[in-house]
Coordinates of C-alpha atoms in Angstrom, one line a residue:
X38 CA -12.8 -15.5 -46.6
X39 CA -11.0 -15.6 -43.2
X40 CA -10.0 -18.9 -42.0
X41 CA -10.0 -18.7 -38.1
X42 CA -7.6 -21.2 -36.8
X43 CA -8.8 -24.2 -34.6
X44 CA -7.9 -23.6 -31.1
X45 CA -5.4 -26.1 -30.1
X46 CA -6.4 -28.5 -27.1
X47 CA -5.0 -28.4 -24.2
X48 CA -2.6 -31.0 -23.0
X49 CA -3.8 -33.4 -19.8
X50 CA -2.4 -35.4 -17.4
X51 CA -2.9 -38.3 -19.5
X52 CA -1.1 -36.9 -22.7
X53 CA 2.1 -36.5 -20.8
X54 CA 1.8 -40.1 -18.7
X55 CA 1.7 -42.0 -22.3
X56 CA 4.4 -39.3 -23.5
X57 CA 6.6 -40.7 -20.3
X58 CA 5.4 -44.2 -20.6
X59 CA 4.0 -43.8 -16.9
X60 CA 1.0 -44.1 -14.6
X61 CA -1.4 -40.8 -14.1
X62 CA -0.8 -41.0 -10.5
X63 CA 3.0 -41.1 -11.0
X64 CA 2.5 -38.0 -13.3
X65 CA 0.6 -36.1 -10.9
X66 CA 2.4 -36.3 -8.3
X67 CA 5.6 -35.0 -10.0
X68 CA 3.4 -32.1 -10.7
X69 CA 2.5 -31.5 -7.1
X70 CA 6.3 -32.1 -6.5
X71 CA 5.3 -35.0 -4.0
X72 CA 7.9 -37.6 -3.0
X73 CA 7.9 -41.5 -3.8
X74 CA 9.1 -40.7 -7.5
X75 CA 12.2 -42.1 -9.0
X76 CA 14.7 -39.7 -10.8
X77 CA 14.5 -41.9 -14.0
X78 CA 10.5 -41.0 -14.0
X79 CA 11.1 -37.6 -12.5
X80 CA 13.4 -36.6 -15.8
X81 CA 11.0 -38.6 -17.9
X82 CA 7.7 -36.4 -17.1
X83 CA 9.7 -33.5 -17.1
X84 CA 10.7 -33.7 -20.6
X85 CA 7.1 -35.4 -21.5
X86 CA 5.9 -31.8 -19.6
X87 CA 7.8 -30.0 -21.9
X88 CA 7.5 -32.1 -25.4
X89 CA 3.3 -32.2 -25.0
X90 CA 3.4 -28.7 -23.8
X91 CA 0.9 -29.6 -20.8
X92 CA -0.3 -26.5 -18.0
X93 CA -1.5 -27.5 -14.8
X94 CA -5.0 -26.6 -14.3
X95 CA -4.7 -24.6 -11.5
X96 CA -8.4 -23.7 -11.5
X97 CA -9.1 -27.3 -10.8
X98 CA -6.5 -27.5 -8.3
X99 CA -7.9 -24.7 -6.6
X100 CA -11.0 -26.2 -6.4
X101 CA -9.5 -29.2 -4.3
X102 CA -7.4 -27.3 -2.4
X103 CA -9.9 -24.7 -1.3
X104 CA -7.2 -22.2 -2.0
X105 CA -7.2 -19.6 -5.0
X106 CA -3.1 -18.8 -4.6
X107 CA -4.3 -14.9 -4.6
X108 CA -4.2 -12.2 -2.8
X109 CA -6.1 -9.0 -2.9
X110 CA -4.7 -5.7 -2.7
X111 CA -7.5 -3.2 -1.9
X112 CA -6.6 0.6 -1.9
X113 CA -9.4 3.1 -0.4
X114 CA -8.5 6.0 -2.5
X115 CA -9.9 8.1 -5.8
X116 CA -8.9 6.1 -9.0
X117 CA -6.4 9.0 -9.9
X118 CA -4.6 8.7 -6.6
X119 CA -3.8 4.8 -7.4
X120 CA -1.9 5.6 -10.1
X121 CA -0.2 9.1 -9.0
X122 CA 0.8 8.5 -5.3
X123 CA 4.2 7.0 -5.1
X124 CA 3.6 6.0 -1.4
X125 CA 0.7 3.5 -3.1
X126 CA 3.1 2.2 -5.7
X127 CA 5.9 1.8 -3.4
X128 CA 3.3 -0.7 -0.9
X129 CA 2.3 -2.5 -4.4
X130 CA 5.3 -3.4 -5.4
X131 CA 6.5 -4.6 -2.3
X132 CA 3.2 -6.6 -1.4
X133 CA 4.1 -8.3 -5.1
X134 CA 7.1 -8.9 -5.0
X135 CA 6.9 -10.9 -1.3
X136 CA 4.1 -12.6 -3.1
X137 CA 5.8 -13.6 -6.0
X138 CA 8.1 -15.0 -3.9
X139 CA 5.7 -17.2 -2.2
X140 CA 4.1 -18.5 -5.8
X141 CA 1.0 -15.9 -5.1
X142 CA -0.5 -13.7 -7.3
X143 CA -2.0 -10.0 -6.1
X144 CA -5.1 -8.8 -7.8
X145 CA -5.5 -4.8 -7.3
X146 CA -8.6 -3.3 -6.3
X147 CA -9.6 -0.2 -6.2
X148 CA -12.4 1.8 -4.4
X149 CA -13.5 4.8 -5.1
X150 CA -17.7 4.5 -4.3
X151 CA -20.1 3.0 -2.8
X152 CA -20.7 1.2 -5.6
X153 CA -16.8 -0.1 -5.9
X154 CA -17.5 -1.2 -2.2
X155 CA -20.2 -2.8 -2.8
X156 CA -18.3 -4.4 -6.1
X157 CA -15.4 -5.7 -4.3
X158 CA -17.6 -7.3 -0.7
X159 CA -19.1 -9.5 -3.7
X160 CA -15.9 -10.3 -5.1
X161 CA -14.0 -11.2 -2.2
X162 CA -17.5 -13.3 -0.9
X163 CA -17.0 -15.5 -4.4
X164 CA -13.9 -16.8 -2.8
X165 CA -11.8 -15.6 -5.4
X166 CA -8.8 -14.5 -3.1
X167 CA -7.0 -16.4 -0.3
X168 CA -6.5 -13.1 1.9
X169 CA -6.6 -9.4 1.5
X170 CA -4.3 -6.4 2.3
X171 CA -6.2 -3.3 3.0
X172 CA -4.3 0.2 2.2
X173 CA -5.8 3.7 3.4
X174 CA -8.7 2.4 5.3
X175 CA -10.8 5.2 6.9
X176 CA -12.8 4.8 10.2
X177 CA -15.6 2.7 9.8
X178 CA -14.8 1.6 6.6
X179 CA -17.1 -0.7 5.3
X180 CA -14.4 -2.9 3.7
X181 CA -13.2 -3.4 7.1
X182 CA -16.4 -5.2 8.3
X183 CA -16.4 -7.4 5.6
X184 CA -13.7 -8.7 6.1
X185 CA -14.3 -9.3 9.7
X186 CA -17.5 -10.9 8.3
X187 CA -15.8 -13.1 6.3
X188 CA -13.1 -14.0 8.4
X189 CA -10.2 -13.5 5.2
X190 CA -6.3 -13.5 6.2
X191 CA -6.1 -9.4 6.5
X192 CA -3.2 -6.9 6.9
X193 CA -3.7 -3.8 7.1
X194 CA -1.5 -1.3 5.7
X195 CA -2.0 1.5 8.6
X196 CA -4.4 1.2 11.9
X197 CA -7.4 3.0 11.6
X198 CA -8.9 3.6 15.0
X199 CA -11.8 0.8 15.0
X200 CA -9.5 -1.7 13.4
X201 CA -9.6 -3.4 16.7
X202 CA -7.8 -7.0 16.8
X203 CA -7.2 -6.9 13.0
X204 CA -3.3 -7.6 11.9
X205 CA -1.7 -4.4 10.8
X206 CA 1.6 -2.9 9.3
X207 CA 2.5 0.5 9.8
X208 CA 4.8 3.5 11.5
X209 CA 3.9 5.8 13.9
X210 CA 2.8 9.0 12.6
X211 CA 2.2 10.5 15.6
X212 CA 5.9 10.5 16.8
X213 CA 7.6 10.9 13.1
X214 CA 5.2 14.3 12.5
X215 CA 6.6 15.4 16.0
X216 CA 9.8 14.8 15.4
X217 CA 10.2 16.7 11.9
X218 CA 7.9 19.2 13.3
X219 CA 10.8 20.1 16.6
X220 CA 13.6 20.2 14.1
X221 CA 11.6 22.5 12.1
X222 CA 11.4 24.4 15.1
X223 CA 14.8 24.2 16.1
X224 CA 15.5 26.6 12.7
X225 CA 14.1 29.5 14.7
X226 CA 10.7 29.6 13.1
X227 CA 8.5 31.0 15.1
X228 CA 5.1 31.3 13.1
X229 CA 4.6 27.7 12.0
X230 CA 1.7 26.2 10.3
X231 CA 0.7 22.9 8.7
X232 CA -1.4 21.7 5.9
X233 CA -3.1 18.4 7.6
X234 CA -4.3 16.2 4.9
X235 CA -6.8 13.0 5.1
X236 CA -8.2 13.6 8.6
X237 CA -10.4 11.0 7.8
X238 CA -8.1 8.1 8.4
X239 CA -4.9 7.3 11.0
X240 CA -2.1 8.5 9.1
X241 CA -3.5 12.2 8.6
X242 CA -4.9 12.6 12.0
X243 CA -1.7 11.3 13.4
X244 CA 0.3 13.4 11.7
X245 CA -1.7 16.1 13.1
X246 CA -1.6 15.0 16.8
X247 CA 2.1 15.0 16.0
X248 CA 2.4 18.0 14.6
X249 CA 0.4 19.7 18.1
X250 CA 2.5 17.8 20.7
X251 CA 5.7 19.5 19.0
X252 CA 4.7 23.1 19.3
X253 CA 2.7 22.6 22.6
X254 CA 1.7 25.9 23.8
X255 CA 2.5 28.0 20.4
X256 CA 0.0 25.5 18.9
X257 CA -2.3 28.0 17.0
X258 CA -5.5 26.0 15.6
X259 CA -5.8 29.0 12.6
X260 CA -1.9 27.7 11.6
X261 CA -4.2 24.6 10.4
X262 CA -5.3 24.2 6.8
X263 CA -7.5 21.4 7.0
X264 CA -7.4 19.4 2.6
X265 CA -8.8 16.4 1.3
X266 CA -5.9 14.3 0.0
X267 CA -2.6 14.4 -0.5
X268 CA -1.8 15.5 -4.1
X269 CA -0.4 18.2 -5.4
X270 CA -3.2 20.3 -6.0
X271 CA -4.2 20.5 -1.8
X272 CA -1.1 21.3 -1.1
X273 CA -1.0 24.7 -4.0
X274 CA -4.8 25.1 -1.8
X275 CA -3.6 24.7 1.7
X276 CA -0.7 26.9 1.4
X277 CA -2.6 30.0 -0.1
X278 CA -5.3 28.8 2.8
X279 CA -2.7 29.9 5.4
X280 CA -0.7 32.8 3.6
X281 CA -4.2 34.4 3.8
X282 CA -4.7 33.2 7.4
X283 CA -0.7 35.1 8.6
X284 CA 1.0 36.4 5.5
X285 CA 3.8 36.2 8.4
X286 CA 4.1 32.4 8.3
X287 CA 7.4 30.9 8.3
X288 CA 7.2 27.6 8.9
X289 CA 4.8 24.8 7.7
X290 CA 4.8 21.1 7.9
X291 CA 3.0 19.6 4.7
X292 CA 1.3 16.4 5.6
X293 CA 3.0 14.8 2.3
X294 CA 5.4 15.5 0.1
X295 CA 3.3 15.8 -2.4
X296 CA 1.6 18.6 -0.6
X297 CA 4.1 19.8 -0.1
X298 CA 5.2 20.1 -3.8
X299 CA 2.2 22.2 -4.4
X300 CA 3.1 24.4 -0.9
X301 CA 6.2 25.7 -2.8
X302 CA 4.5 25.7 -5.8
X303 CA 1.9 28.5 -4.0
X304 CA 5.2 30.1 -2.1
X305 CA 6.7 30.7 -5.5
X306 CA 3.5 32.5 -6.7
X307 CA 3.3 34.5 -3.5
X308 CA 7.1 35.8 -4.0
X309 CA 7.9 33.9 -1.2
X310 CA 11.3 32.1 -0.7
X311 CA 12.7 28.3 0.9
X312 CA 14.2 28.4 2.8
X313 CA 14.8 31.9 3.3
X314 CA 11.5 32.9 4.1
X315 CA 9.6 29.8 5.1
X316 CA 11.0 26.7 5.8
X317 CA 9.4 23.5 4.3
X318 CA 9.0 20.1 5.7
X319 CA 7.1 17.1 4.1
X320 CA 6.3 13.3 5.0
X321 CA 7.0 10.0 2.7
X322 CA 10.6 10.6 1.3
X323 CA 8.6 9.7 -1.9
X324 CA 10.0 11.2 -5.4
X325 CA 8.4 14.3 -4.9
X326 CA 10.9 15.3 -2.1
X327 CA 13.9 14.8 -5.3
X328 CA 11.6 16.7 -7.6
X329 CA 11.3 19.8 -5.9
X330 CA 13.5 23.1 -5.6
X331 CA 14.9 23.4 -3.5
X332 CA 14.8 19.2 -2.3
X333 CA 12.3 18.8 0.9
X334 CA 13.3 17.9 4.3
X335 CA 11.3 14.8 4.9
X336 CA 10.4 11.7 7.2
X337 CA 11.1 8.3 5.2
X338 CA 8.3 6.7 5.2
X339 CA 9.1 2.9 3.7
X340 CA 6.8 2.0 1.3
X341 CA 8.4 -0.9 -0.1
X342 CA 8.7 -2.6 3.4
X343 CA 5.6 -1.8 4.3
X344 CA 4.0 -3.2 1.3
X345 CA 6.5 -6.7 1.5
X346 CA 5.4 -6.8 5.9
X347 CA 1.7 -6.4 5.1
X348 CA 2.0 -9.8 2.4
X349 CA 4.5 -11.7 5.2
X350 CA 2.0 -10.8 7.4
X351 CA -0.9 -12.3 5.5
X352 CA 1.3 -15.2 4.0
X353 CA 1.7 -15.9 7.7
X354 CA -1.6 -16.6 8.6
X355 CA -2.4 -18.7 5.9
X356 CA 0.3 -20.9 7.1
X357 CA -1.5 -20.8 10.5
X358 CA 1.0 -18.4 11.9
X359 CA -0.4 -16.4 14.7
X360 CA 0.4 -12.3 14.0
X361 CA 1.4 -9.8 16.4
X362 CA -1.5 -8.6 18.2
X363 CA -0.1 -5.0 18.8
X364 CA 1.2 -4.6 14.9
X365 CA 4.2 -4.0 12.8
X366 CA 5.7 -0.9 12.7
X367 CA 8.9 0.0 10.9
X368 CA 11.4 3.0 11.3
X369 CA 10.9 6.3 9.9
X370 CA 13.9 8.2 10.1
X371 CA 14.1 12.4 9.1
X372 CA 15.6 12.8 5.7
X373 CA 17.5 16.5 6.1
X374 CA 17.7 18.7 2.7
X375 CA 17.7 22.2 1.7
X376 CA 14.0 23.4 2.3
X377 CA 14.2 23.7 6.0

């Protein structure tokens, strides 16, 4: 016969004030580190906190303070992406650890359907998180109404077009594409395409509008492989998309790095060369851009920071802060290697 073992009860407030020899209120207010106590009964609780092994509830607390000491970190993307996008990792870990810092703690959510949208609107209607920050919101994304609705602490991580007044974090797309997109040029390519990815939302329509300022006039709209997403796999599609289009092509400008992994990856299959033939230029600076032979020429796109901005930004505003109306944006300078 198994013998389950009793679960052991949870020390209260009241254990540690007769561990201490102490009132309740003297207790708790040590625990909400509030002044008026005495470094004799300060030491004293502390060591009765330790010896009776009592927990704040913070789930009680939380309940007095209106505040859940969460934040939610909602990405827009296919389940698949969460995990394999570097870019998304980069923003996590930099939304945490800013967090962290502030005694917070992040709770990731994912959409990926209707029904995850629909999932999530309950969720953060429960109350369960003090603020949100939004990464890879489209154009009229629904998450983006409720949480106007609900008037949460928001950051966005990017600006989609109808974010309107919303606080955001970001870089500007537009300019960085243009940018990488004229040095590319300055190599003497003269038949340059690009594989645009994510149209659907700021940063790949940016890119884009970037990527047409630079070549102005020798803009040619059939040099455009239009793909989903930025993985891998577009990129291996986009590239044999526009080898098809010009087998002369020898330039392109891969919306990602990612993409542009799978570009070269389709290059190499096509007995093409990079630089030597075509010369290849991604966006993010992410891990791919190491990973790749030869190593991609690249914008830096700063995750990291972006992530650790979009939680000071929403951190902010639950300390009554008022938030740039026109945004955050951070530097994005090009990253030069061997493919161009």
């Amino acid at each position: 016969m198994v013998t389950i073992p009793t679960r052991r009860k949870r020390a209260t407030i009241h254990d540690v004030a007769v561990e201490a020899g102490v009132s309740r209120g003297t207790v708790s207010r040590v625990v909400n580190d509030e002044p008026y106590v005495s470094a004799h009964a300060r030491t004293a609780i502390e060591a009765a906190i330790e010896k009776v092994g009592y927990v704040p509830n913070n789930a009680a607390r939380s309940l007095v303070m209106q505040r859940s000491q969460a934040v939610g970190f909602i990405v827009h993307e296919p389940h698949s992406l969460f995990l394999d996008d570097p870019n998304i990792g980069g923003i996590l870990l930099g939304a945490n650890t800013a967090l962290s810092r502030a005694d917070y703690q992040m709770v990731s959510l994912v959409i990926d359907s209707q029904r995850d949208t629909d999932r999530v609107a309950r969720y953060l209607s429960g109350g369960f998180v003090d603020a949100v920050i939004i990464v890879s919101a489209r154009s009229q994304d629904p998450m983006t109404r409720v949480v106007e609705k609900l008037a949460l602490p928001a950051a966005f991580v990017g600006h989609p077009p109808d974010l309107r007044q919303l606080p955001f974090v970001g870089i500007d797309n537009r300019r960085s594409a243009r940018d990488i997109t004229e040095r590319l040029m300055n190599t003497g390519r003269r038949r340059i395409g690009m594989i645009a990815a994510a149209l659907d939302r700021d940063s790949g329509s940016d890119r884009l509008a970037g990527f047409t300022d630079a070549l102005g006039t020798r803009f040619d709209p059939n040099l455009v492989a239009s793909v989903p997403f930025y993985t891998f796999s577009d990129g291996v599609e986009g590239m044999r998309a526009l080898l098809a289009r010009d087998p002369d092509i020898d330039g392109v400008f891969a919306a990602s790095d990612a993409v542009a992994a799978g570009a070269l990856e389709a290059l190499r299959d096509a007995g093409r060369s990079v630089p030597g033939d075509v010369g290849m230029v991604g966006f993010d600076d992410s891990s791919w851009a190491l990973r790749t032979q030869p190593h991609l020429s690249t914008v830096h796109q700063p995750a990291f920071g972006l992530g650790a901005a979009a939680a000071e930004c929403v951190l902010g505003q639950l300390r009554g802060e008022e938030q740039p109306a026109d945004g955050i944006l951070l530097d994005t300078p090009i990253v030069w290697r061997d493919s161009a």
